[in-house]
PDB file of C-alpha atoms in Angstrom:
ATOM      1  CA  UNK E   1      24.195  35.254   3.663  1.00  0.00           C
ATOM      2  CA  UNK E   2      20.134  39.619   0.350  1.00  0.00           C
ATOM      3  CA  UNK E   3      17.586  39.071  -0.262  1.00  0.00           C
ATOM      4  CA  UNK E   4      14.196  38.299  -7.175  1.00  0.00           C
ATOM      5  CA  UNK E   5      12.980  34.896  -6.962  1.00  0.00           C
ATOM      6  CA  UNK E   6       9.731  33.440  -6.699  1.00  0.00           C
ATOM      7  CA  UNK E   7       9.318  31.142  -9.505  1.00  0.00           C
ATOM      8  CA  UNK E   8      12.706  29.662  -8.897  1.00  0.00           C
ATOM      9  CA  UNK E   9      13.117  26.297 -10.446  1.00  0.00           C
ATOM     10  CA  UNK E  10      14.686  23.423  -8.621  1.00  0.00           C
ATOM     11  CA  UNK E  11      17.829  24.456  -6.783  1.00  0.00           C
ATOM     12  CA  UNK E  12      21.024  22.719  -7.682  1.00  0.00           C
ATOM     13  CA  UNK E  13      23.834  22.616  -5.140  1.00  0.00           C
ATOM     14  CA  UNK E  14      26.937  21.097  -6.683  1.00  0.00           C
ATOM     15  CA  UNK E  15      30.053  20.420  -4.671  1.00  0.00           C
ATOM     16  CA  UNK E  16      31.821  23.548  -5.831  1.00  0.00           C
ATOM     17  CA  UNK E  17      31.430  26.725  -3.778  1.00  0.00           C
ATOM     18  CA  UNK E  18      28.427  28.920  -4.401  1.00  0.00           C
ATOM     19  CA  UNK E  19      28.643  32.365  -5.796  1.00  0.00           C
ATOM     20  CA  UNK E  20      28.545  35.018  -3.097  1.00  0.00           C
ATOM     21  CA  UNK E  21      25.891  33.849  -0.689  1.00  0.00           C
ATOM     22  CA  UNK E  22      27.073  36.729   1.466  1.00  0.00           C
ATOM     23  CA  UNK E  23      29.947  34.604   2.587  1.00  0.00           C
ATOM     24  CA  UNK E  24      32.971  35.002   4.769  1.00  0.00           C
ATOM     25  CA  UNK E  25      35.514  35.758   2.090  1.00  0.00           C
ATOM     26  CA  UNK E  26      37.192  38.709   0.461  1.00  0.00           C
ATOM     27  CA  UNK E  27      36.638  37.699  -3.167  1.00  0.00           C
ATOM     28  CA  UNK E  28      33.825  35.695  -4.667  1.00  0.00           C
ATOM     29  CA  UNK E  29      34.353  32.177  -5.911  1.00  0.00           C
ATOM     30  CA  UNK E  30      33.721  31.346  -9.523  1.00  0.00           C
ATOM     31  CA  UNK E  31      30.135  30.807 -10.542  1.00  0.00           C
ATOM     32  CA  UNK E  32      29.008  27.425 -11.763  1.00  0.00           C
ATOM     33  CA  UNK E  33      28.474  26.786 -15.441  1.00  0.00           C
ATOM     34  CA  UNK E  34      24.963  26.058 -16.601  1.00  0.00           C
ATOM     35  CA  UNK E  35      21.758  27.565 -17.896  1.00  0.00           C
ATOM     36  CA  UNK E  36      19.363  29.933 -16.165  1.00  0.00           C
ATOM     37  CA  UNK E  37      15.776  31.042 -16.366  1.00  0.00           C
ATOM     38  CA  UNK E  38      14.030  34.229 -15.295  1.00  0.00           C
ATOM     39  CA  UNK E  39      10.574  34.175 -13.825  1.00  0.00           C
ATOM     40  CA  UNK E  40       8.576  37.248 -12.853  1.00  0.00           C
ATOM     41  CA  UNK E  41       5.168  36.592 -11.371  1.00  0.00           C
ATOM     42  CA  UNK E  42       2.205  38.663 -12.487  1.00  0.00           C
ATOM     43  CA  UNK E  43       2.137  41.127 -15.348  1.00  0.00           C
ATOM     44  CA  UNK E  44       5.020  43.384 -14.422  1.00  0.00           C
ATOM     45  CA  UNK E  45       4.701  45.562 -17.523  1.00  0.00           C
ATOM     46  CA  UNK E  46       1.058  46.347 -16.828  1.00  0.00           C
ATOM     47  CA  UNK E  47       1.771  47.031 -13.157  1.00  0.00           C
ATOM     48  CA  UNK E  48       4.507  49.523 -13.928  1.00  0.00           C
ATOM     49  CA  UNK E  49       2.689  51.268 -16.735  1.00  0.00           C
ATOM     50  CA  UNK E  50      -0.549  51.781 -14.842  1.00  0.00           C
ATOM     51  CA  UNK E  51       0.834  53.221 -11.607  1.00  0.00           C
ATOM     52  CA  UNK E  52       4.391  54.507 -11.518  1.00  0.00           C
ATOM     53  CA  UNK E  53       3.867  55.690  -7.956  1.00  0.00           C
ATOM     54  CA  UNK E  54       2.973  52.252  -6.641  1.00  0.00           C
ATOM     55  CA  UNK E  55       5.192  50.498  -4.112  1.00  0.00           C
ATOM     56  CA  UNK E  56       5.876  46.789  -4.330  1.00  0.00           C
ATOM     57  CA  UNK E  57       6.999  44.064  -1.998  1.00  0.00           C
ATOM     58  CA  UNK E  58       9.603  42.000  -3.814  1.00  0.00           C
ATOM     59  CA  UNK E  59      10.987  38.561  -3.058  1.00  0.00           C
ATOM     60  CA  UNK E  60      14.271  38.065  -4.873  1.00  0.00           C
ATOM     61  CA  UNK E  61      15.739  34.561  -4.860  1.00  0.00           C
ATOM     62  CA  UNK E  62      18.758  33.067  -6.556  1.00  0.00           C
ATOM     63  CA  UNK E  63      20.346  29.643  -6.718  1.00  0.00           C
ATOM     64  CA  UNK E  64      23.446  30.945  -4.951  1.00  0.00           C
ATOM     65  CA  UNK E  65      21.516  30.522  -1.711  1.00  0.00           C
ATOM     66  CA  UNK E  66      19.852  33.895  -1.223  1.00  0.00           C
ATOM     67  CA  UNK E  67      16.245  34.807  -0.818  1.00  0.00           C
ATOM     68  CA  UNK E  68      15.519  38.349   0.338  1.00  0.00           C
ATOM     69  CA  UNK E  69      12.544  40.639   0.832  1.00  0.00           C
ATOM     70  CA  UNK E  70      12.439  44.359   0.116  1.00  0.00           C
ATOM     71  CA  UNK E  71       9.999  47.137  -0.748  1.00  0.00           C
ATOM     72  CA  UNK E  72      10.672  49.115  -3.915  1.00  0.00           C
ATOM     73  CA  UNK E  73       9.183  51.707  -6.220  1.00  0.00           C
ATOM     74  CA  UNK E  74       8.413  51.004  -9.867  1.00  0.00           C
ATOM     75  CA  UNK E  75      11.773  52.271 -11.130  1.00  0.00           C
ATOM     76  CA  UNK E  76      13.745  50.075  -8.735  1.00  0.00           C
ATOM     77  CA  UNK E  77      11.582  47.083  -9.582  1.00  0.00           C
ATOM     78  CA  UNK E  78      12.305  47.635 -13.263  1.00  0.00           C
ATOM     79  CA  UNK E  79      16.036  47.781 -12.492  1.00  0.00           C
ATOM     80  CA  UNK E  80      15.863  44.571 -10.466  1.00  0.00           C
ATOM     81  CA  UNK E  81      14.075  42.815 -13.309  1.00  0.00           C
ATOM     82  CA  UNK E  82      16.825  43.931 -15.701  1.00  0.00           C
ATOM     83  CA  UNK E  83      19.499  42.620 -13.320  1.00  0.00           C
ATOM     84  CA  UNK E  84      17.765  39.279 -13.083  1.00  0.00           C
ATOM     85  CA  UNK E  85      17.421  39.089 -16.818  1.00  0.00           C
ATOM     86  CA  UNK E  86      21.161  39.790 -17.195  1.00  0.00           C
ATOM     87  CA  UNK E  87      22.102  37.104 -14.675  1.00  0.00           C
ATOM     88  CA  UNK E  88      19.831  34.562 -16.260  1.00  0.00           C
ATOM     89  CA  UNK E  89      21.327  35.264 -19.672  1.00  0.00           C
ATOM     90  CA  UNK E  90      24.957  35.170 -18.522  1.00  0.00           C
ATOM     91  CA  UNK E  91      25.438  31.397 -18.646  1.00  0.00           C
ATOM     92  CA  UNK E  92      27.206  31.259 -15.286  1.00  0.00           C
ATOM     93  CA  UNK E  93      24.991  28.629 -13.699  1.00  0.00           C
ATOM     94  CA  UNK E  94      23.206  30.990 -11.302  1.00  0.00           C
ATOM     95  CA  UNK E  95      19.510  31.657 -11.848  1.00  0.00           C
ATOM     96  CA  UNK E  96      17.206  34.097 -10.117  1.00  0.00           C
ATOM     97  CA  UNK E  97      13.491  34.743  -9.946  1.00  0.00           C
ATOM     98  CA  UNK E  98      11.555  37.834  -8.968  1.00  0.00           C
ATOM     99  CA  UNK E  99       8.129  37.899  -7.341  1.00  0.00           C
ATOM    100  CA  UNK E 100       6.422  41.242  -6.819  1.00  0.00           C
ATOM    101  CA  UNK E 101       3.196  42.205  -5.102  1.00  0.00           C
ATOM    102  CA  UNK E 102       1.651  45.671  -4.994  1.00  0.00           C
ATOM    103  CA  UNK E 103       1.719  47.041  -1.463  1.00  0.00           C
ATOM    104  CA  UNK E 104      -1.154  48.630   0.398  1.00  0.00           C
ATOM    105  CA  UNK E 105       0.519  51.330   2.533  1.00  0.00           C
ATOM    106  CA  UNK E 106      -2.126  50.919   5.235  1.00  0.00           C
ATOM    107  CA  UNK E 107      -1.059  47.307   5.731  1.00  0.00           C
ATOM    108  CA  UNK E 108       2.547  48.135   6.583  1.00  0.00           C
ATOM    109  CA  UNK E 109       3.529  47.910  10.242  1.00  0.00           C
ATOM    110  CA  UNK E 110       6.829  48.552  12.026  1.00  0.00           C
ATOM    111  CA  UNK E 111       6.772  45.232  13.857  1.00  0.00           C
ATOM    112  CA  UNK E 112       9.431  42.563  13.542  1.00  0.00           C
ATOM    113  CA  UNK E 113       8.768  39.791  11.031  1.00  0.00           C
ATOM    114  CA  UNK E 114      10.322  36.338  10.931  1.00  0.00           C
ATOM    115  CA  UNK E 115      10.858  34.681   7.535  1.00  0.00           C
ATOM    116  CA  UNK E 116      11.312  30.961   6.892  1.00  0.00           C
ATOM    117  CA  UNK E 117      12.279  29.170   3.722  1.00  0.00           C
ATOM    118  CA  UNK E 118       9.207  27.660   2.124  1.00  0.00           C
ATOM    119  CA  UNK E 119       8.851  23.838   1.880  1.00  0.00           C
ATOM    120  CA  UNK E 120      10.862  23.705  -1.351  1.00  0.00           C
ATOM    121  CA  UNK E 121      13.630  25.795   0.328  1.00  0.00           C
ATOM    122  CA  UNK E 122      13.669  28.028  -2.731  1.00  0.00           C
ATOM    123  CA  UNK E 123      12.205  31.264  -1.374  1.00  0.00           C
ATOM    124  CA  UNK E 124      11.043  33.015   1.780  1.00  0.00           C
ATOM    125  CA  UNK E 125       7.645  32.989   3.410  1.00  0.00           C
ATOM    126  CA  UNK E 126       6.783  35.449   6.206  1.00  0.00           C
ATOM    127  CA  UNK E 127       5.018  34.407   9.363  1.00  0.00           C
ATOM    128  CA  UNK E 128       2.448  37.154   9.080  1.00  0.00           C
ATOM    129  CA  UNK E 129      -0.695  35.448  10.371  1.00  0.00           C
ATOM    130  CA  UNK E 130      -1.634  34.303  13.884  1.00  0.00           C
ATOM    131  CA  UNK E 131      -1.747  30.644  12.862  1.00  0.00           C
ATOM    132  CA  UNK E 132       1.814  30.852  11.490  1.00  0.00           C
ATOM    133  CA  UNK E 133       3.353  31.558  14.912  1.00  0.00           C
ATOM    134  CA  UNK E 134       4.715  35.025  14.098  1.00  0.00           C
ATOM    135  CA  UNK E 135       7.346  36.840  16.097  1.00  0.00           C
ATOM    136  CA  UNK E 136       6.043  38.699  19.138  1.00  0.00           C
ATOM    137  CA  UNK E 137       7.553  41.961  20.368  1.00  0.00           C
ATOM    138  CA  UNK E 138       7.408  43.423  23.868  1.00  0.00           C
ATOM    139  CA  UNK E 139       9.463  46.049  25.735  1.00  0.00           C
ATOM    140  CA  UNK E 140      11.929  43.299  26.654  1.00  0.00           C
ATOM    141  CA  UNK E 141      12.540  42.178  23.071  1.00  0.00           C
ATOM    142  CA  UNK E 142      11.292  40.014  20.208  1.00  0.00           C
ATOM    143  CA  UNK E 143      10.799  36.248  20.363  1.00  0.00           C
ATOM    144  CA  UNK E 144       9.791  33.453  18.017  1.00  0.00           C
ATOM    145  CA  UNK E 145       9.830  29.670  18.016  1.00  0.00           C
ATOM    146  CA  UNK E 146      11.939  27.593  15.668  1.00  0.00           C
ATOM    147  CA  UNK E 147       9.455  25.431  13.795  1.00  0.00           C
ATOM    148  CA  UNK E 148      10.039  21.714  13.116  1.00  0.00           C
ATOM    149  CA  UNK E 149      11.300  21.129   9.605  1.00  0.00           C
ATOM    150  CA  UNK E 150      11.582  24.872   8.859  1.00  0.00           C
ATOM    151  CA  UNK E 151      14.781  26.802   8.225  1.00  0.00           C
ATOM    152  CA  UNK E 152      14.447  30.338   9.596  1.00  0.00           C
ATOM    153  CA  UNK E 153      16.290  32.900   7.452  1.00  0.00           C
ATOM    154  CA  UNK E 154      15.532  36.424   8.693  1.00  0.00           C
ATOM    155  CA  UNK E 155      14.142  38.453  11.571  1.00  0.00           C
ATOM    156  CA  UNK E 156      13.751  42.046  10.366  1.00  0.00           C
ATOM    157  CA  UNK E 157      11.906  45.307  10.801  1.00  0.00           C
ATOM    158  CA  UNK E 158      11.176  48.366   8.673  1.00  0.00           C
ATOM    159  CA  UNK E 159      10.389  50.522  11.708  1.00  0.00           C
ATOM    160  CA  UNK E 160      11.318  54.082  10.737  1.00  0.00           C
ATOM    161  CA  UNK E 161      12.723  54.742  14.189  1.00  0.00           C
ATOM    162  CA  UNK E 162      15.306  51.999  13.568  1.00  0.00           C
ATOM    163  CA  UNK E 163      16.044  52.597   9.897  1.00  0.00           C
ATOM    164  CA  UNK E 164      17.031  55.538   7.683  1.00  0.00           C
ATOM    165  CA  UNK E 165      20.480  57.063   8.188  1.00  0.00           C
ATOM    166  CA  UNK E 166      22.447  54.560  10.300  1.00  0.00           C
ATOM    167  CA  UNK E 167      25.883  55.738   9.203  1.00  0.00           C
ATOM    168  CA  UNK E 168      26.782  56.848  12.730  1.00  0.00           C
ATOM    169  CA  UNK E 169      25.012  53.988  14.513  1.00  0.00           C
ATOM    170  CA  UNK E 170      26.200  50.948  16.444  1.00  0.00           C
ATOM    171  CA  UNK E 171      23.914  47.909  16.504  1.00  0.00           C
ATOM    172  CA  UNK E 172      23.711  45.698  19.589  1.00  0.00           C
ATOM    173  CA  UNK E 173      21.680  42.551  20.095  1.00  0.00           C
ATOM    174  CA  UNK E 174      21.466  40.415  23.191  1.00  0.00           C
ATOM    175  CA  UNK E 175      20.476  36.986  21.916  1.00  0.00           C
ATOM    176  CA  UNK E 176      19.151  33.963  23.778  1.00  0.00           C
ATOM    177  CA  UNK E 177      17.950  30.549  22.733  1.00  0.00           C
ATOM    178  CA  UNK E 178      15.663  28.950  25.275  1.00  0.00           C
ATOM    179  CA  UNK E 179      15.071  25.215  25.356  1.00  0.00           C
ATOM    180  CA  UNK E 180      16.774  21.944  26.312  1.00  0.00           C
ATOM    181  CA  UNK E 181      20.546  22.267  26.553  1.00  0.00           C
ATOM    182  CA  UNK E 182      20.910  19.091  24.505  1.00  0.00           C
ATOM    183  CA  UNK E 183      19.308  20.644  21.424  1.00  0.00           C
ATOM    184  CA  UNK E 184      21.683  21.568  18.621  1.00  0.00           C
ATOM    185  CA  UNK E 185      21.180  23.805  15.607  1.00  0.00           C
ATOM    186  CA  UNK E 186      22.079  23.403  11.968  1.00  0.00           C
ATOM    187  CA  UNK E 187      22.027  25.346   8.729  1.00  0.00           C
ATOM    188  CA  UNK E 188      21.731  23.843   5.238  1.00  0.00           C
ATOM    189  CA  UNK E 189      23.565  23.578   1.910  1.00  0.00           C
ATOM    190  CA  UNK E 190      26.937  23.299   3.687  1.00  0.00           C
ATOM    191  CA  UNK E 191      26.699  26.838   4.982  1.00  0.00           C
ATOM    192  CA  UNK E 192      28.531  26.019   8.212  1.00  0.00           C
ATOM    193  CA  UNK E 193      32.267  25.737   8.719  1.00  0.00           C
ATOM    194  CA  UNK E 194      34.514  25.913   5.642  1.00  0.00           C
ATOM    195  CA  UNK E 195      31.520  25.488   3.305  1.00  0.00           C
ATOM    196  CA  UNK E 196      31.652  21.766   3.982  1.00  0.00           C
ATOM    197  CA  UNK E 197      29.073  21.030   6.681  1.00  0.00           C
ATOM    198  CA  UNK E 198      25.801  22.293   8.149  1.00  0.00           C
ATOM    199  CA  UNK E 199      27.337  22.976  11.567  1.00  0.00           C
ATOM    200  CA  UNK E 200      27.753  25.381  13.220  1.00  0.00           C
ATOM    201  CA  UNK E 201      24.710  27.536  12.664  1.00  0.00           C
ATOM    202  CA  UNK E 202      25.058  31.254  13.322  1.00  0.00           C
ATOM    203  CA  UNK E 203      23.111  34.499  13.517  1.00  0.00           C
ATOM    204  CA  UNK E 204      24.380  37.943  12.480  1.00  0.00           C
ATOM    205  CA  UNK E 205      23.235  41.478  11.581  1.00  0.00           C
ATOM    206  CA  UNK E 206      21.717  42.264   8.201  1.00  0.00           C
ATOM    207  CA  UNK E 207      20.349  45.358   6.483  1.00  0.00           C
ATOM    208  CA  UNK E 208      18.781  46.323   3.147  1.00  0.00           C
ATOM    209  CA  UNK E 209      19.052  49.540   1.158  1.00  0.00           C
ATOM    210  CA  UNK E 210      17.224  49.441  -2.210  1.00  0.00           C
ATOM    211  CA  UNK E 211      18.638  52.847  -3.167  1.00  0.00           C
ATOM    212  CA  UNK E 212      22.222  51.547  -3.051  1.00  0.00           C
ATOM    213  CA  UNK E 213      22.322  49.837  -6.401  1.00  0.00           C
ATOM    214  CA  UNK E 214      25.995  49.626  -7.236  1.00  0.00           C
ATOM    215  CA  UNK E 215      28.117  48.690 -10.170  1.00  0.00           C
ATOM    216  CA  UNK E 216      28.117  45.331 -11.865  1.00  0.00           C
ATOM    217  CA  UNK E 217      31.070  44.041  -9.815  1.00  0.00           C
ATOM    218  CA  UNK E 218      30.932  40.267  -9.515  1.00  0.00           C
ATOM    219  CA  UNK E 219      30.335  37.157 -11.556  1.00  0.00           C
ATOM    220  CA  UNK E 220      27.689  37.235 -12.831  1.00  0.00           C
ATOM    221  CA  UNK E 221      27.302  41.016 -12.699  1.00  0.00           C
ATOM    222  CA  UNK E 222      24.313  42.560 -10.933  1.00  0.00           C
ATOM    223  CA  UNK E 223      23.783  46.030  -9.530  1.00  0.00           C
ATOM    224  CA  UNK E 224      21.538  44.739  -6.745  1.00  0.00           C
ATOM    225  CA  UNK E 225      24.385  42.983  -4.898  1.00  0.00           C
ATOM    226  CA  UNK E 226      25.191  46.160  -2.970  1.00  0.00           C
ATOM    227  CA  UNK E 227      21.640  46.632  -1.727  1.00  0.00           C
ATOM    228  CA  UNK E 228      22.118  43.811   0.841  1.00  0.00           C
ATOM    229  CA  UNK E 229      24.706  43.730   3.637  1.00  0.00           C
ATOM    230  CA  UNK E 230      25.682  41.213   6.324  1.00  0.00           C
ATOM    231  CA  UNK E 231      27.943  41.749   9.347  1.00  0.00           C
ATOM    232  CA  UNK E 232      31.105  39.806   8.683  1.00  0.00           C
ATOM    233  CA  UNK E 233      32.717  40.151  12.104  1.00  0.00           C
ATOM    234  CA  UNK E 234      29.737  40.178  14.427  1.00  0.00           C
ATOM    235  CA  UNK E 235      27.978  36.826  14.693  1.00  0.00           C
ATOM    236  CA  UNK E 236      26.916  34.350  17.346  1.00  0.00           C
ATOM    237  CA  UNK E 237      27.279  30.620  16.827  1.00  0.00           C
ATOM    238  CA  UNK E 238      24.195  28.670  17.910  1.00  0.00           C
ATOM    239  CA  UNK E 239      25.767  25.663  19.593  1.00  0.00           C
ATOM    240  CA  UNK E 240      23.133  24.353  21.994  1.00  0.00           C
ATOM    241  CA  UNK E 241      19.555  24.856  23.079  1.00  0.00           C
ATOM    242  CA  UNK E 242      20.317  26.985  26.134  1.00  0.00           C
ATOM    243  CA  UNK E 243      22.765  29.796  25.502  1.00  0.00           C
ATOM    244  CA  UNK E 244      23.071  33.537  25.230  1.00  0.00           C
ATOM    245  CA  UNK E 245      25.442  36.142  23.879  1.00  0.00           C
ATOM    246  CA  UNK E 246      25.733  39.679  22.564  1.00  0.00           C
ATOM    247  CA  UNK E 247      26.757  40.812  19.103  1.00  0.00           C
ATOM    248  CA  UNK E 248      27.817  44.377  18.270  1.00  0.00           C
ATOM    249  CA  UNK E 249      28.483  46.001  14.903  1.00  0.00           C
ATOM    250  CA  UNK E 250      29.384  49.517  13.790  1.00  0.00           C
ATOM    251  CA  UNK E 251      27.249  50.235  10.719  1.00  0.00           C
ATOM    252  CA  UNK E 252      29.643  52.885   9.451  1.00  0.00           C
ATOM    253  CA  UNK E 253      32.765  50.697   9.559  1.00  0.00           C
ATOM    254  CA  UNK E 254      33.206  49.146   6.096  1.00  0.00           C
ATOM    255  CA  UNK E 255      35.592  46.510   7.447  1.00  0.00           C
ATOM    256  CA  UNK E 256      32.693  44.918   9.341  1.00  0.00           C
ATOM    257  CA  UNK E 257      30.383  44.252   6.378  1.00  0.00           C
ATOM    258  CA  UNK E 258      30.122  42.355   3.099  1.00  0.00           C
ATOM    259  CA  UNK E 259      27.506  42.410   0.368  1.00  0.00           C
ATOM    260  CA  UNK E 260      25.427  39.726  -1.389  1.00  0.00           C
ATOM    261  CA  UNK E 261      28.440  38.748  -3.473  1.00  0.00           C
ATOM    262  CA  UNK E 262      30.820  38.496  -0.502  1.00  0.00           C
ATOM    263  CA  UNK E 263      32.518  41.765  -1.465  1.00  0.00           C
ATOM    264  CA  UNK E 264      33.969  44.127   1.134  1.00  0.00           C
ATOM    265  CA  UNK E 265      33.601  47.915   0.694  1.00  0.00           C
ATOM    266  CA  UNK E 266      37.357  48.472   0.909  1.00  0.00           C
ATOM    267  CA  UNK E 267      39.531  51.152  -0.761  1.00  0.00           C
ATOM    268  CA  UNK E 268      40.677  48.623  -3.360  1.00  0.00           C
ATOM    269  CA  UNK E 269      37.004  47.963  -4.185  1.00  0.00           C
ATOM    270  CA  UNK E 270      35.904  51.562  -4.848  1.00  0.00           C
ATOM    271  CA  UNK E 271      32.593  50.871  -6.606  1.00  0.00           C
ATOM    272  CA  UNK E 272      31.422  48.623  -3.787  1.00  0.00           C
ATOM    273  CA  UNK E 273      32.695  51.141  -1.217  1.00  0.00           C
ATOM    274  CA  UNK E 274      30.693  53.934  -2.857  1.00  0.00           C
ATOM    275  CA  UNK E 275      27.531  51.829  -2.834  1.00  0.00           C
ATOM    276  CA  UNK E 276      28.093  50.914   0.839  1.00  0.00           C
ATOM    277  CA  UNK E 277      28.370  54.588   1.772  1.00  0.00           C
ATOM    278  CA  UNK E 278      25.014  55.247   0.139  1.00  0.00           C
ATOM    279  CA  UNK E 279      23.477  52.144   1.705  1.00  0.00           C
ATOM    280  CA  UNK E 280      24.266  53.068   5.300  1.00  0.00           C
ATOM    281  CA  UNK E 281      22.588  56.458   4.837  1.00  0.00           C
ATOM    282  CA  UNK E 282      19.410  54.915   3.389  1.00  0.00           C
ATOM    283  CA  UNK E 283      18.586  51.742   5.323  1.00  0.00           C
ATOM    284  CA  UNK E 284      15.101  50.386   4.637  1.00  0.00           C
ATOM    285  CA  UNK E 285      15.232  47.127   6.619  1.00  0.00           C
ATOM    286  CA  UNK E 286      17.428  46.034   9.513  1.00  0.00           C
ATOM    287  CA  UNK E 287      17.632  42.965  11.702  1.00  0.00           C
ATOM    288  CA  UNK E 288      19.162  39.505  11.869  1.00  0.00           C
ATOM    289  CA  UNK E 289      20.109  36.861   9.331  1.00  0.00           C
ATOM    290  CA  UNK E 290      20.384  33.142  10.070  1.00  0.00           C
ATOM    291  CA  UNK E 291      22.850  30.830   8.357  1.00  0.00           C
ATOM    292  CA  UNK E 292      26.350  29.579   9.025  1.00  0.00           C
ATOM    293  CA  UNK E 293      29.944  30.783   9.113  1.00  0.00           C
ATOM    294  CA  UNK E 294      30.427  30.347   5.389  1.00  0.00           C
ATOM    295  CA  UNK E 295      27.031  31.248   3.895  1.00  0.00           C
ATOM    296  CA  UNK E 296      25.199  33.805   5.952  1.00  0.00           C
ATOM    297  CA  UNK E 297      21.538  33.327   5.021  1.00  0.00           C
ATOM    298  CA  UNK E 298      20.979  29.637   4.374  1.00  0.00           C
ATOM    299  CA  UNK E 299      18.576  29.434   7.326  1.00  0.00           C
ATOM    300  CA  UNK E 300      18.747  27.750  10.728  1.00  0.00           C
ATOM    301  CA  UNK E 301      16.659  25.024  12.320  1.00  0.00           C
ATOM    302  CA  UNK E 302      16.774  23.033  15.540  1.00  0.00           C
ATOM    303  CA  UNK E 303      18.203  19.538  15.172  1.00  0.00           C
ATOM    304  CA  UNK E 304      15.441  17.509  13.493  1.00  0.00           C
ATOM    305  CA  UNK E 305      16.009  14.666  15.981  1.00  0.00           C
ATOM    306  CA  UNK E 306      14.832  16.942  18.786  1.00  0.00           C
ATOM    307  CA  UNK E 307      11.109  17.253  19.421  1.00  0.00           C
ATOM    308  CA  UNK E 308      11.438  19.897  22.126  1.00  0.00           C
ATOM    309  CA  UNK E 309      10.435  23.524  21.574  1.00  0.00           C
ATOM    310  CA  UNK E 310      13.195  26.078  21.025  1.00  0.00           C
ATOM    311  CA  UNK E 311      12.572  29.807  21.386  1.00  0.00           C
ATOM    312  CA  UNK E 312      14.785  32.535  19.977  1.00  0.00           C
ATOM    313  CA  UNK E 313      14.918  35.862  21.809  1.00  0.00           C
ATOM    314  CA  UNK E 314      16.377  39.104  20.438  1.00  0.00           C
ATOM    315  CA  UNK E 315      16.870  42.338  22.356  1.00  0.00           C
ATOM    316  CA  UNK E 316      17.911  44.702  19.581  1.00  0.00           C
ATOM    317  CA  UNK E 317      19.119  48.253  20.171  1.00  0.00           C
ATOM    318  CA  UNK E 318      20.828  51.124  18.357  1.00  0.00           C
ATOM    319  CA  UNK E 319      23.143  53.726  19.823  1.00  0.00           C
ATOM    320  CA  UNK E 320      25.166  56.574  18.302  1.00  0.00           C
ATOM    321  CA  UNK E 321      28.674  55.421  17.448  1.00  0.00           C
ATOM    322  CA  UNK E 322      31.191  57.116  19.774  1.00  0.00           C
TER     323      UNK E 322
END
């Protein structure tokens, strides 16, 4: 449910199924007809020409329901911009935007960060300041509060001890939601069951590998699809305000994952399979994605009718795959 977005225009969610949205399906649905527009914030050309060694934080957002965050070098940023330009010129009805900010290496930390959709629900905003109620991490795990009126999309880390080559790694997460049992959770944009409702909400594993730019498989085509992966089997439905459960996923098992475009890295999908193999050896970001059973990253919020606090708790671990 990735990830180019930042200047995204108004989202349009027609009744027909969205493209990809990292969904539970083996082949992507058809994209919607319509126009598109690319928006890249800042002067990208100047940034790339003045410092080719600079790293950038990128927020990539598309009207198929994705908004993702990744760190890239200048060459990868240029490639992403070209992909966005191609999508926005393809006439398929999906538009993307790309927002990039030069990174100060000294500001990067290995802590877990929670991302919510911004008020327009078009792109992600990190809770990276004390007054934004960021995630807190202790030896027992990482916790954050669901915020009223906010759809939480991601809980991720770039900690080098948890990223890199995960090809022989099994992910495990013991998850709890702590609050009144009567509270329910919902996603948005009909990301729940059968792409026709906002219930149930769900949480699943997610990882990013900017080096795994694949082919142009999909409609519209874009090499960045294979940089973002969601666990297709392992997920936990969020059904009430007091529950717990464990999810487990084998990173190296291609049958357990799908990319941004809902594609599986199966033998009959060789280009996607090749990109997946590269991705699992070069993981930059790993963690959890919040959405539904149909679209995996549409965000989750506590039932708006509830005024009680709800806390999410994650005890994430990695072990060598037997």
